[in-house]
Short mmCIF file of C-alpha atoms and ligand atoms in Angstrom, two decimals:
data_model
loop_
_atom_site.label_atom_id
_atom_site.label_comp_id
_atom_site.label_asym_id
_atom_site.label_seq_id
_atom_site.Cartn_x
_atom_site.Cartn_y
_atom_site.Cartn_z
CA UNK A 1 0.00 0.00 0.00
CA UNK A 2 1.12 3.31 -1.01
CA UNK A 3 0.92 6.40 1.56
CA UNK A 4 0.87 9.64 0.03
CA UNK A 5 0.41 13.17 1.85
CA UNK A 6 -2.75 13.41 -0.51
CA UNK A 7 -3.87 10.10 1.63
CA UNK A 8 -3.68 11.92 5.13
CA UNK A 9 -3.95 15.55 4.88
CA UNK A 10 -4.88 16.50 1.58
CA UNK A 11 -1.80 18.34 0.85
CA UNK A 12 0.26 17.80 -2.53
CA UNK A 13 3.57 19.52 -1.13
CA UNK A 14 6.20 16.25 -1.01
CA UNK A 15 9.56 18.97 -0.41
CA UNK A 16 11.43 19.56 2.76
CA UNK A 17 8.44 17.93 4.84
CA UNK A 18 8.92 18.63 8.39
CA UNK A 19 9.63 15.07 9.53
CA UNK A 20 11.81 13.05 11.94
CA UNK A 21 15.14 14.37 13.12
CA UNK A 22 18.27 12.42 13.18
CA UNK A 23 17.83 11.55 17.12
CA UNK A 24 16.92 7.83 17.36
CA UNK A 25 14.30 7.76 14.40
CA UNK A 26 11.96 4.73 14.23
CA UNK A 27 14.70 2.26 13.13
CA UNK A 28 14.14 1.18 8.99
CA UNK A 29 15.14 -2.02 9.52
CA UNK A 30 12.55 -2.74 12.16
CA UNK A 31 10.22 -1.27 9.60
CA UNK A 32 10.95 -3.54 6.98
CA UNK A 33 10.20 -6.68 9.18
CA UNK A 34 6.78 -5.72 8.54
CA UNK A 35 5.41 -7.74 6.04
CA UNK A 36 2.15 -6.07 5.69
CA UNK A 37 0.25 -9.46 6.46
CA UNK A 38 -2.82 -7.81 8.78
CA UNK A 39 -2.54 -10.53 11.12
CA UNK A 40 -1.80 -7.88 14.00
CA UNK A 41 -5.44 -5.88 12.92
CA UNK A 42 -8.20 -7.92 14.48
CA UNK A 43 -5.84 -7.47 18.19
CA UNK A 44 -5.66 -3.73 18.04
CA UNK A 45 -7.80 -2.14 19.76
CA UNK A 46 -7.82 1.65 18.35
CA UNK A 47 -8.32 -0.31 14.93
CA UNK A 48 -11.26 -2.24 16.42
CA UNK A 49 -12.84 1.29 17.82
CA UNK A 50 -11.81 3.22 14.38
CA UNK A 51 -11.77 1.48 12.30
CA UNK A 52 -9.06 2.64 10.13
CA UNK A 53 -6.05 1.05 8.53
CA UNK A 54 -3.78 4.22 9.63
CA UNK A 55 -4.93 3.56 13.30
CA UNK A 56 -3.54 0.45 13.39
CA UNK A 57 -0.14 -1.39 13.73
CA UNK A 58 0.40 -1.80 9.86
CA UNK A 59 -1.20 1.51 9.20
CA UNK A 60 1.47 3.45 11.39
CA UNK A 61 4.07 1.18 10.61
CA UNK A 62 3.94 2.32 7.00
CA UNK A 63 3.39 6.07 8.16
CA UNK A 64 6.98 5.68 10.35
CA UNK A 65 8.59 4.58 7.05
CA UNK A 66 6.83 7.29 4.71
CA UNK A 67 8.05 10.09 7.05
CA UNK A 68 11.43 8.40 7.54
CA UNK A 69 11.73 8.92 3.79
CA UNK A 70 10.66 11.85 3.61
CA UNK A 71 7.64 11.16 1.43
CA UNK A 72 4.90 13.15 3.94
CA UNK A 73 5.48 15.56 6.87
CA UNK A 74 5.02 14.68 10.76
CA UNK A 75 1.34 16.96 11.29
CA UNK A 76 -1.56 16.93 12.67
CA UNK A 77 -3.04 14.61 9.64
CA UNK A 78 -0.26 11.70 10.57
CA UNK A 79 0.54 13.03 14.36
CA UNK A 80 -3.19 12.09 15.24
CA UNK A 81 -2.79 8.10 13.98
CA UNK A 82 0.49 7.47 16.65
CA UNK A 83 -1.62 9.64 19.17
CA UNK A 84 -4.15 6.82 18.47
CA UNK A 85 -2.41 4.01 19.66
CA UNK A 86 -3.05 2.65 22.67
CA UNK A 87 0.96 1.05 23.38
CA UNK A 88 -0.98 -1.80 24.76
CA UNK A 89 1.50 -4.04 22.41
CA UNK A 90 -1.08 -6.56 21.70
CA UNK A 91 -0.09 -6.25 17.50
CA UNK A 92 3.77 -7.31 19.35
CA UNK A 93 1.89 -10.33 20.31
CA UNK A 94 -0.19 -11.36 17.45
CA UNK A 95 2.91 -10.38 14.60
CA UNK A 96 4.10 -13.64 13.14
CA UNK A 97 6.97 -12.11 11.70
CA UNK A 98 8.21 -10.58 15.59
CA UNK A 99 8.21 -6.94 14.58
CA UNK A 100 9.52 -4.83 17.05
CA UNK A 101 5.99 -2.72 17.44
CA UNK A 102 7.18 -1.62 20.70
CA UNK A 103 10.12 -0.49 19.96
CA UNK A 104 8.98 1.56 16.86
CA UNK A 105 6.23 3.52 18.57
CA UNK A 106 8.36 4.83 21.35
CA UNK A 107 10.91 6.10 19.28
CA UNK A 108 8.12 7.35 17.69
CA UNK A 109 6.34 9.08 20.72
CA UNK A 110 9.80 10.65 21.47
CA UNK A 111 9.89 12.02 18.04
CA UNK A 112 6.26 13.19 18.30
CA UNK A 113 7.13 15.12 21.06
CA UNK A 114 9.96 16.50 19.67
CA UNK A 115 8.83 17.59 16.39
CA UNK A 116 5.03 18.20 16.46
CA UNK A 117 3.59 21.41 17.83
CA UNK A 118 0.22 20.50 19.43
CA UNK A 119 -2.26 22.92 20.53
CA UNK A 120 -2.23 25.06 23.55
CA UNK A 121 -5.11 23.00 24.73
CA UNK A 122 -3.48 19.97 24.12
CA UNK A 123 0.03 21.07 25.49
CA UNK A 124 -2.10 22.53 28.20
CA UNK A 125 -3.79 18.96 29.75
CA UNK A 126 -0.72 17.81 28.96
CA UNK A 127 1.36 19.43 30.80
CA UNK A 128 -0.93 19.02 33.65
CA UNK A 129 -0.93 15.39 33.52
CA UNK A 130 3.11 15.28 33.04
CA UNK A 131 3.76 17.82 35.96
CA UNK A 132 0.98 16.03 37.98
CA UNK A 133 1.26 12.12 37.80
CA UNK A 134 4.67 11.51 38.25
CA UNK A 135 4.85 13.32 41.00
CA UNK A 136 3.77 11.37 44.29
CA UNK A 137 4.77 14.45 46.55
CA UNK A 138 2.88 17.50 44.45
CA UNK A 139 -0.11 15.26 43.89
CA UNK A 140 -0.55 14.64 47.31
CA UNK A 141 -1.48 18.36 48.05
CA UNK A 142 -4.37 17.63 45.94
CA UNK A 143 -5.24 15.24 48.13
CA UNK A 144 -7.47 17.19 50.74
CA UNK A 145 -9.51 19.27 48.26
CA UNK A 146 -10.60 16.12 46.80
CA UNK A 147 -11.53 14.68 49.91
CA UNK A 148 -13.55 17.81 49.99
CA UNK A 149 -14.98 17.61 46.64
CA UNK A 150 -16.13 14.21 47.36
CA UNK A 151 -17.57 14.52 50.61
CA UNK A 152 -19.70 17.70 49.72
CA UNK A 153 -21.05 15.24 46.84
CA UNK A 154 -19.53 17.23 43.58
CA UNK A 155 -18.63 14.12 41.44
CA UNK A 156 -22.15 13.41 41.28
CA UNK A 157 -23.33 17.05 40.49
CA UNK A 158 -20.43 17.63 37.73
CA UNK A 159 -21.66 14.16 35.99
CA UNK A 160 -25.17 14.78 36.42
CA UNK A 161 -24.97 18.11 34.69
CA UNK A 162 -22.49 16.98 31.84
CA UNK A 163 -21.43 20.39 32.59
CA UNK A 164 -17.53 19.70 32.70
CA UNK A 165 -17.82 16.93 29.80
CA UNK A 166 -19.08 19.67 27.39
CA UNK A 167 -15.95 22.22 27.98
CA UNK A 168 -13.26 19.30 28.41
CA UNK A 169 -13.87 16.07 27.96
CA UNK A 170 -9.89 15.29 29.07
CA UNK A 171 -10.90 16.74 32.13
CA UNK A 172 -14.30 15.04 32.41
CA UNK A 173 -12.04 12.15 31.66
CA UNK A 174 -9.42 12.61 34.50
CA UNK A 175 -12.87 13.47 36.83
CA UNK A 176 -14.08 10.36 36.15
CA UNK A 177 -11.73 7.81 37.04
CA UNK A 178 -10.89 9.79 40.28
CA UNK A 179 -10.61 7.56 43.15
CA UNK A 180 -12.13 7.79 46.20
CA UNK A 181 -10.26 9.05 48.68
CA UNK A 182 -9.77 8.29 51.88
CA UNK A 183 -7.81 8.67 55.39
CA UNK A 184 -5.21 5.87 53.87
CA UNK A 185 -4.20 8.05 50.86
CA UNK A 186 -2.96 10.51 53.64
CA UNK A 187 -0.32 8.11 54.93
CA UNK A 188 2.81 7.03 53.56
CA UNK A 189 4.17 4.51 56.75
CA UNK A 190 6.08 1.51 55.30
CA UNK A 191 9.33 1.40 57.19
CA UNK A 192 12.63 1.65 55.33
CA UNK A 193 13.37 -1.65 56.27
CA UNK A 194 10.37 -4.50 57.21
CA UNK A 195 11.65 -7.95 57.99
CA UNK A 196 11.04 -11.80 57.12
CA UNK A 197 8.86 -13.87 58.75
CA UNK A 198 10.29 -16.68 59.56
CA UNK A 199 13.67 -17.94 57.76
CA UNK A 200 14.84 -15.17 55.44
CA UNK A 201 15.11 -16.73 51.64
CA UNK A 202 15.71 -13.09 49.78
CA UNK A 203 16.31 -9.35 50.30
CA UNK A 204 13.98 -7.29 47.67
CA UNK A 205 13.49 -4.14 46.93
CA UNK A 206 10.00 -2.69 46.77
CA UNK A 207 8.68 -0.10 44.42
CA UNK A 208 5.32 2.25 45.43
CA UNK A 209 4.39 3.85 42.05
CA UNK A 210 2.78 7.01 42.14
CA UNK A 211 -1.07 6.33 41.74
CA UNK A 212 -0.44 2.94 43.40
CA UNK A 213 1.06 4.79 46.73
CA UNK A 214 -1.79 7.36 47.17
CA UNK A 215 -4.63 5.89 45.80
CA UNK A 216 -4.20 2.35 46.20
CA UNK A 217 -1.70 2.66 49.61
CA UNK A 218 -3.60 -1.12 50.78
CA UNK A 219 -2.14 -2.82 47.78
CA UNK A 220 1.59 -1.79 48.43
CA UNK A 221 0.73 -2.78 52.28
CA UNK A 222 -0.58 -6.34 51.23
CA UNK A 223 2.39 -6.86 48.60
CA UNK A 224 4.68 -6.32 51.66
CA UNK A 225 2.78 -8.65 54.10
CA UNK A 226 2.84 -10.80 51.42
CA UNK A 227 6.81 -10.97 50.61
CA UNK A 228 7.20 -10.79 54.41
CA UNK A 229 5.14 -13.87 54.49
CA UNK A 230 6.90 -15.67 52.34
CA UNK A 231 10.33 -15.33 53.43
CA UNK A 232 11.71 -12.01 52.06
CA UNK A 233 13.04 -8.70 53.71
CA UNK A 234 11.54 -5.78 52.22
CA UNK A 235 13.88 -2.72 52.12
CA UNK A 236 11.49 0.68 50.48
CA UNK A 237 14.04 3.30 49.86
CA UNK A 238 11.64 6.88 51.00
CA UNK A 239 14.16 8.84 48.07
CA UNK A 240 12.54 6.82 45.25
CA UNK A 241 10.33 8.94 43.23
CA UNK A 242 8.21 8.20 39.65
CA UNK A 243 9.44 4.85 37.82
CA UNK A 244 8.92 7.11 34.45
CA UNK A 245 6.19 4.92 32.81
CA UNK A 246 4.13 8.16 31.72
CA UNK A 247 6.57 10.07 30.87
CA UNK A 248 8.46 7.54 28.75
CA UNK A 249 5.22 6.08 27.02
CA UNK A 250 4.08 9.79 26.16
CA UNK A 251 7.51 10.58 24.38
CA UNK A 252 8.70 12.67 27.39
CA UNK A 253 12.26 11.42 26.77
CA UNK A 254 14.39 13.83 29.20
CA UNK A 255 11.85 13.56 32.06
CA UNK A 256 11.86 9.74 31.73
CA UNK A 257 15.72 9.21 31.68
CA UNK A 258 16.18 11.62 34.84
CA UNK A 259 13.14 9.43 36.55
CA UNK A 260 15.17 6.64 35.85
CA UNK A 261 18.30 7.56 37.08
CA UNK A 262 16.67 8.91 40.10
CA UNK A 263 15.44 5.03 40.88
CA UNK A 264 18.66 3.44 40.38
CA UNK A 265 20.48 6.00 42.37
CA UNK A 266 17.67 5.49 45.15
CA UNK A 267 18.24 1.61 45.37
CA UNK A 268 22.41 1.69 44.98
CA UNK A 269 23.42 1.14 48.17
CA UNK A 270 20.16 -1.33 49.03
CA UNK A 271 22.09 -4.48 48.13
CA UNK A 272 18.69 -6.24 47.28
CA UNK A 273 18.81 -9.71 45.39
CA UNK A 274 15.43 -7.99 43.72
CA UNK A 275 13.41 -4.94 42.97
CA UNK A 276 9.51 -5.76 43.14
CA UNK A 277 6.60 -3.76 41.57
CA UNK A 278 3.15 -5.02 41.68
CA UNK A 279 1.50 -2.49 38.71
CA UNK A 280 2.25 -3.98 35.37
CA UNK A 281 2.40 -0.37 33.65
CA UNK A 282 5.62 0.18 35.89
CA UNK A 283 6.80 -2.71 35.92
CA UNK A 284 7.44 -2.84 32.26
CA UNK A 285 9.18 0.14 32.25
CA UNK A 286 11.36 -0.39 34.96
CA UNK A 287 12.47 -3.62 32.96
CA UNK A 288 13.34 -0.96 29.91
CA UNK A 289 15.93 1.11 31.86
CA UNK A 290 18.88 -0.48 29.70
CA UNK A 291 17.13 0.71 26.61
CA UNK A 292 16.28 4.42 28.14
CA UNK A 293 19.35 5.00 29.69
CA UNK A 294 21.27 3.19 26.45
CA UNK A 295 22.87 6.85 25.78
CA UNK A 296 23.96 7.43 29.16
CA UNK A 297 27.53 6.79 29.63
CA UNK A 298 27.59 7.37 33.15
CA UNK A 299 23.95 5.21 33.87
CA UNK A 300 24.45 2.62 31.21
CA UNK A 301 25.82 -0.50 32.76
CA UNK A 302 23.76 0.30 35.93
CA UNK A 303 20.54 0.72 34.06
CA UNK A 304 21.23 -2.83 32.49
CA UNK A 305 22.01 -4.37 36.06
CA UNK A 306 18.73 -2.25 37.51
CA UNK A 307 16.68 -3.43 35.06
CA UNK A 308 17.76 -7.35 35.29
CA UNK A 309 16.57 -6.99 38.88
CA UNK A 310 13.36 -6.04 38.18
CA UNK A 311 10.44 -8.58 38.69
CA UNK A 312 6.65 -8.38 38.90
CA UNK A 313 5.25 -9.53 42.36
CA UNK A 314 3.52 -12.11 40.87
CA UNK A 315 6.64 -13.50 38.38
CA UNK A 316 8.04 -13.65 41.44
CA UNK A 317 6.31 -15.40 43.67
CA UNK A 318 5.73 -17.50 41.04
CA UNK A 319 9.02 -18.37 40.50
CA UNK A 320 10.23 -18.70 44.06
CA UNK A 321 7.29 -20.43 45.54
CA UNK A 322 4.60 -19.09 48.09
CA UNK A 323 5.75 -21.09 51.59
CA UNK A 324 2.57 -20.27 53.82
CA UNK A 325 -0.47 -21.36 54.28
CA UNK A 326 -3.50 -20.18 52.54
CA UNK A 327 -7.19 -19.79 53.51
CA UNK A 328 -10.15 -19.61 51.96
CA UNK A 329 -11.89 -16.42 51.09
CA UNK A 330 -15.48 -17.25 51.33
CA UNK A 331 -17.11 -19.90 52.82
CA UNK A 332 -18.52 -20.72 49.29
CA UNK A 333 -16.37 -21.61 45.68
CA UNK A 334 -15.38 -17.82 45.00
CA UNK A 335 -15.45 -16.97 40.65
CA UNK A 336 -12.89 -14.39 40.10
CA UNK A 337 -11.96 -13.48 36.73
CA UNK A 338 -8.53 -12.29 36.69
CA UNK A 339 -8.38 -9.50 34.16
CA UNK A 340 -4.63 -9.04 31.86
CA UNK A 341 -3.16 -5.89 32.34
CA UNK A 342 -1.63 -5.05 28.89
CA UNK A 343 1.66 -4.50 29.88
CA UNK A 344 2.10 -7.65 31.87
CA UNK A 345 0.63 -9.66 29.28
CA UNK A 346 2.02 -8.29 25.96
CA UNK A 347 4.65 -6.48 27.28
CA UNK A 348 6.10 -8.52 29.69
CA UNK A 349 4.76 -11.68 28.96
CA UNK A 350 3.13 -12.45 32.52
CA UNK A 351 -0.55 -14.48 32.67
CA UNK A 352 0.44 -17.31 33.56
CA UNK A 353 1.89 -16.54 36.97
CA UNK A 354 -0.72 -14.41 38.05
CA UNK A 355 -2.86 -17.28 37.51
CA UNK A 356 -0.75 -20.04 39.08
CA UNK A 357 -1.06 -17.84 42.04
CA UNK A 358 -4.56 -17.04 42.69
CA UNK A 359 -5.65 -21.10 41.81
CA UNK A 360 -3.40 -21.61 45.10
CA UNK A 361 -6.06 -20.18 47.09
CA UNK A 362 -8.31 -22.86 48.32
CA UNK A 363 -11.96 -22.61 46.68
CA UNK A 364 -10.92 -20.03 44.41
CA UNK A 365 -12.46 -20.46 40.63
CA UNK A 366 -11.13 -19.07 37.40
CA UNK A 367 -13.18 -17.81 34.75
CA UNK A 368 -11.64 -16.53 31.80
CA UNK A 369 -13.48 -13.54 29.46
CA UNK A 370 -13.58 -13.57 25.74
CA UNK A 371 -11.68 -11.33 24.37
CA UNK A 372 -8.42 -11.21 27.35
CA UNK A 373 -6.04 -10.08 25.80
CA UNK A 374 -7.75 -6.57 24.30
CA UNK A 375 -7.22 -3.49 26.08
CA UNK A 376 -9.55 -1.93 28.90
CA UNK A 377 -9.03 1.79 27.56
CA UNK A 378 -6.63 2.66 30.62
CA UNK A 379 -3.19 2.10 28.82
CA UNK A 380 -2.00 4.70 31.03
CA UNK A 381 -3.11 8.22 30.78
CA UNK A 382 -5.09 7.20 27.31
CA UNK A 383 -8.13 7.17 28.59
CA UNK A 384 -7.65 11.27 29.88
CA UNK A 385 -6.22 11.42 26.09
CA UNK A 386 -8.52 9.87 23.90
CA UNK A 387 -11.80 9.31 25.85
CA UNK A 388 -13.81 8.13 23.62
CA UNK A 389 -11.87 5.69 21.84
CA UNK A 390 -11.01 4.30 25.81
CA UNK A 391 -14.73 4.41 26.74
CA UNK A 392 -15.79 1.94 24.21
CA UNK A 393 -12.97 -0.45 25.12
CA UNK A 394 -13.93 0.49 28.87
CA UNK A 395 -17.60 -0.94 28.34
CA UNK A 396 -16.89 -3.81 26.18
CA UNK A 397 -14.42 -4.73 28.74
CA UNK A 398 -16.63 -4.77 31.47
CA UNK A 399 -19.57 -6.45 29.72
CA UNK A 400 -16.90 -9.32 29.07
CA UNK A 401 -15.88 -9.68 32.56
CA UNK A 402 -19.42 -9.56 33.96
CA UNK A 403 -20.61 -12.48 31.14
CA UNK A 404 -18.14 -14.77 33.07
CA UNK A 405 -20.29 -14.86 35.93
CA UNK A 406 -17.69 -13.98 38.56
CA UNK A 407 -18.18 -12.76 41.84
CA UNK A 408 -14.82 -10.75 42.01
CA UNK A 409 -12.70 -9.01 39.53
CA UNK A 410 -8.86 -9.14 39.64
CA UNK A 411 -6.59 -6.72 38.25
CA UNK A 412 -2.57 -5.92 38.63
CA UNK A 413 -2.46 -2.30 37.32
CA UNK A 414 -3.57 0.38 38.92
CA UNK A 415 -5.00 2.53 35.57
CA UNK A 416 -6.97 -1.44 34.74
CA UNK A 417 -8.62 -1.23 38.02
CA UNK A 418 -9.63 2.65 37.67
CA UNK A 419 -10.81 1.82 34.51
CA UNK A 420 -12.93 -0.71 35.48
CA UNK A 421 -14.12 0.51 38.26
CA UNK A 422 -15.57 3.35 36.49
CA UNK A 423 -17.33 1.41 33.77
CA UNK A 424 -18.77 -1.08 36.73
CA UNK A 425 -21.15 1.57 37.15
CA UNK A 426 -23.59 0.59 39.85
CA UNK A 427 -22.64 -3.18 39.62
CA UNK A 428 -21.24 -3.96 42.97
CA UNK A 429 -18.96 -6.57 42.14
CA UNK A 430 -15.38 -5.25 43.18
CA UNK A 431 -11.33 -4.99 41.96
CA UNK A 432 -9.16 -5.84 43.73
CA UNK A 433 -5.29 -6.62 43.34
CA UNK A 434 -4.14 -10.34 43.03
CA UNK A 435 -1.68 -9.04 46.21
CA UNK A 436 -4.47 -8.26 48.55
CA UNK A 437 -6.01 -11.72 47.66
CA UNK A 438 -3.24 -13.43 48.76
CA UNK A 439 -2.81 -10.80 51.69
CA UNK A 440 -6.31 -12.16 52.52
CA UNK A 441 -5.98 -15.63 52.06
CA UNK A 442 -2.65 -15.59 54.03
CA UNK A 443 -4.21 -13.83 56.80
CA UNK A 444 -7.32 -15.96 56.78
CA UNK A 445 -9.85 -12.57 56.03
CA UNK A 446 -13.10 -13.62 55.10
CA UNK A 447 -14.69 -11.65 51.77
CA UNK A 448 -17.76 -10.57 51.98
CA UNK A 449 -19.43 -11.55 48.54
S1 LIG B 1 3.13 -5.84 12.19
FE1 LIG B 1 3.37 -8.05 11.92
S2 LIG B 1 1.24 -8.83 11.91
FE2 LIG B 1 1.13 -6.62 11.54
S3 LIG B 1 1.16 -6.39 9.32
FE3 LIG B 1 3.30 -6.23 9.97
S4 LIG B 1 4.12 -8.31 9.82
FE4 LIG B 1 1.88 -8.50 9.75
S1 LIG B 2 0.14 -1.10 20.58
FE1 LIG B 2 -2.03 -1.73 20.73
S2 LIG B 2 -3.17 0.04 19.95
FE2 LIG B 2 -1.03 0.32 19.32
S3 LIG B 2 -0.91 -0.59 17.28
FE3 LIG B 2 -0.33 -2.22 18.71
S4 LIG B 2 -2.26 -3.31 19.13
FE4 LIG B 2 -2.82 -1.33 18.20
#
């Protein structure tokens, strides 16, 4: 298939088309392993919402390669299609012929960023979400005036009205996947240092995220208790900060490589055997630090050793073996549908840990959705980018965990389990983190289903 500028923007001009630069372009030869088979279409999800052959893998994959060659300009007409994708890497997946998707699209994010001027609107939100998010310590000021905002009822109010949808639906976005707050999100009390129970098999690292620590503080506490448990010391540097997932999967490249170095420098003295996160979004990044840092001289070689550290809290105790005892959550079988985060599944290749895992727990029944391995809309900060391409994915996502039947839904990313929460909508089936099922189980807690 041919692109031409006529094909995207109308525009016959083919001369000195504002393109790429020369800083880490989306690589040709990574293009070329594209043999423009469609097999990765019927997995992508902004394909399955637009409908469009530019919105998918094979559609931006030959967009790359016409602005590499200078054949049409990086604008809004082309900018729009990688601003489409979800990074949810499910075409990485599918591809028969292992194209690097992955690798293409961030070093085409970065270039996006780079070399496309967006709107003051869009630079605006943003900016907001950039400055915001990865930014545990600023976004906790925020905390109390949303307390406020939900306790004097406003959430319902500004969705009632449609008030805020109609003059930004990024905002309305961002309004509506707010968590609720709570006394929890105040505190920040993991030690430094928490010990084994019992005889000590490892020393790991654990990492809080950003969302994950305010938001969703009883996860991080149950993914302790539950490495405890099993036999490791937990040592939680306080001088880590953001593990640059958002800013590296939004083409942020210098705020991403100083997040990273910030990490490594906050666990070089911890002499931990491994470095734990429990959100998948994280987690995948952290795992990429050899390939951010790649150009750093100075971070290079520890990047590389960082990153080969790095494990998922359920790879791990996957891999080492849980050695307590576990309970029963109900007094009944319990169905739980365990729901793939993206970047565990595609990116890092986790589902069948997590799953290992939660069939451990006595009465515990898995149901499995159609449709598993598409994305819930979250990927991120997508669904404050793109709402509307994220709120159809939100709903059929949903509807397909809800046809299983289960009692409980399961999620290891904190953006899935937003996501889903919000598109629950009055159904009062809950989330909950495979970590604070085991917590449970370990603990003997009784649901309440
Ligand atoms: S990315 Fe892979 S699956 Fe998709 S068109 Fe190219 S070769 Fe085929
Ligand atoms: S990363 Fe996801 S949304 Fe993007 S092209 Fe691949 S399958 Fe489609």
């Amino acid at each position: 298939m041919q692109v031409s500028e006529n094909s995207v923007n109308n525009t016959p001009s083919l001369k000195n088309l504002k393109g790429f630069d020369g800083n880490n372009p989306p690589d040709p030869k990574l293009i070329d392993s594209c043999v423009h088979c469609g097999f990765c279409l019927s997995t992508c999800p902004s394909y399955r919402v637009l409908g469009k052959e530019m919105d998918s893998p094979r559609g931006r994959i030959y967009l790359m390669d016409a602005i590499n060659e200078g054949e049409i300009a990086l604008n809004t007409a082309t900018a729009q299609h990688f601003d489409s994708c979800l990074g949810c890497l499910a075409c990485v997946t599918t591809c028969p012929s292992g194209v690097q998707y992955d690798k293409l699209i961030s070093a085409t994010r970065h270039q996006v960023e780079r070399n496309y001027p967006r709107s003051l609107p869009d630079k605006l939100v943003r900016q907001l979400i950039f400055t915001l998010f990865p930014n545990p310590d600023l976004l906790r000021l925020f905390l109390f005036p949303l307390l406020v905002y939900q306790k004097l009822g406003f959430p319902q109010l500004i969705r009632a009205t449609g008030l805020l949808k109609k003059i930004s639906p990024r905002l309305a976005a961002m309004e509506s996947i707010l968590p609720k707050i709570t006394l929890k999100s105040f505190q920040d009390n993991l030690p430094d240092v928490i010990p084994a129970q019992g005889k000590k098999r490892y020393r790991v690292g654990v990492i809080l995220g950003c969302v994950q620590r305010l938001f969703f503080s009883p996860v991080n506490e149950a993914t302790v208790r539950v490495l405890t448990a099993n036999g490791c010391e937990v040592v939680i540097p306080k001088s880590q900060g953001c593990c640059a997932a958002l800013p590296e999967h939004q083409g942020q490249t210098e705020q991403a490589k100083a997040l990273a170095r910030q990490m490594i420098d906050s666990f070089a003295d911890t002499n931990v055997d491994f470095v734990i996160i429990n959100a998948a979004g994280c987690g995948h990044t952290l795992k990429e630090y050899g390939h951010i840092l790649a150009d750093d001289p100075e971070y290079r070689e520890k990047a590389q050793a960082f990153a080969a550290k790095v494990k998922d809290a359920q790879e791990f105790l996957a891999t080492v073996g849980l050695t307590t005892k576990l309970s029963p959550l109900t007094d009944k079988p319990l169905n739980l549908v365990y729901q793939d985060a993206c970047h565990l599944l595609h990116g890092q290749k986790i589902s069948v840990q997590p799953r290992q895992l939660l069939r451990q727990i006595p009465g515990v029944k898995l149901k499995e959705p159609i449709d598993a391995a598409l994305c819930c809309g979250s990927a991120g900060v997508y669904n404050m980018l793109q709402p509307e391409v994220a709120e159809e994915l939100g709903q059929q996502k949903v509807q397909n965990l809800l046809n299983t039947g289960a009692d409980l839904i399961t999620s290891a990313n904190p953006g899935c389990t937003l996501q889903i929460t919000k598109h629950l909508q009055g159904n009062k089936i809950s989330v909950l983190h495979p970590m604070e099922l085991l917590d449970y189980s370990i603990r003997g807690v009784q649901l309440e289903i």
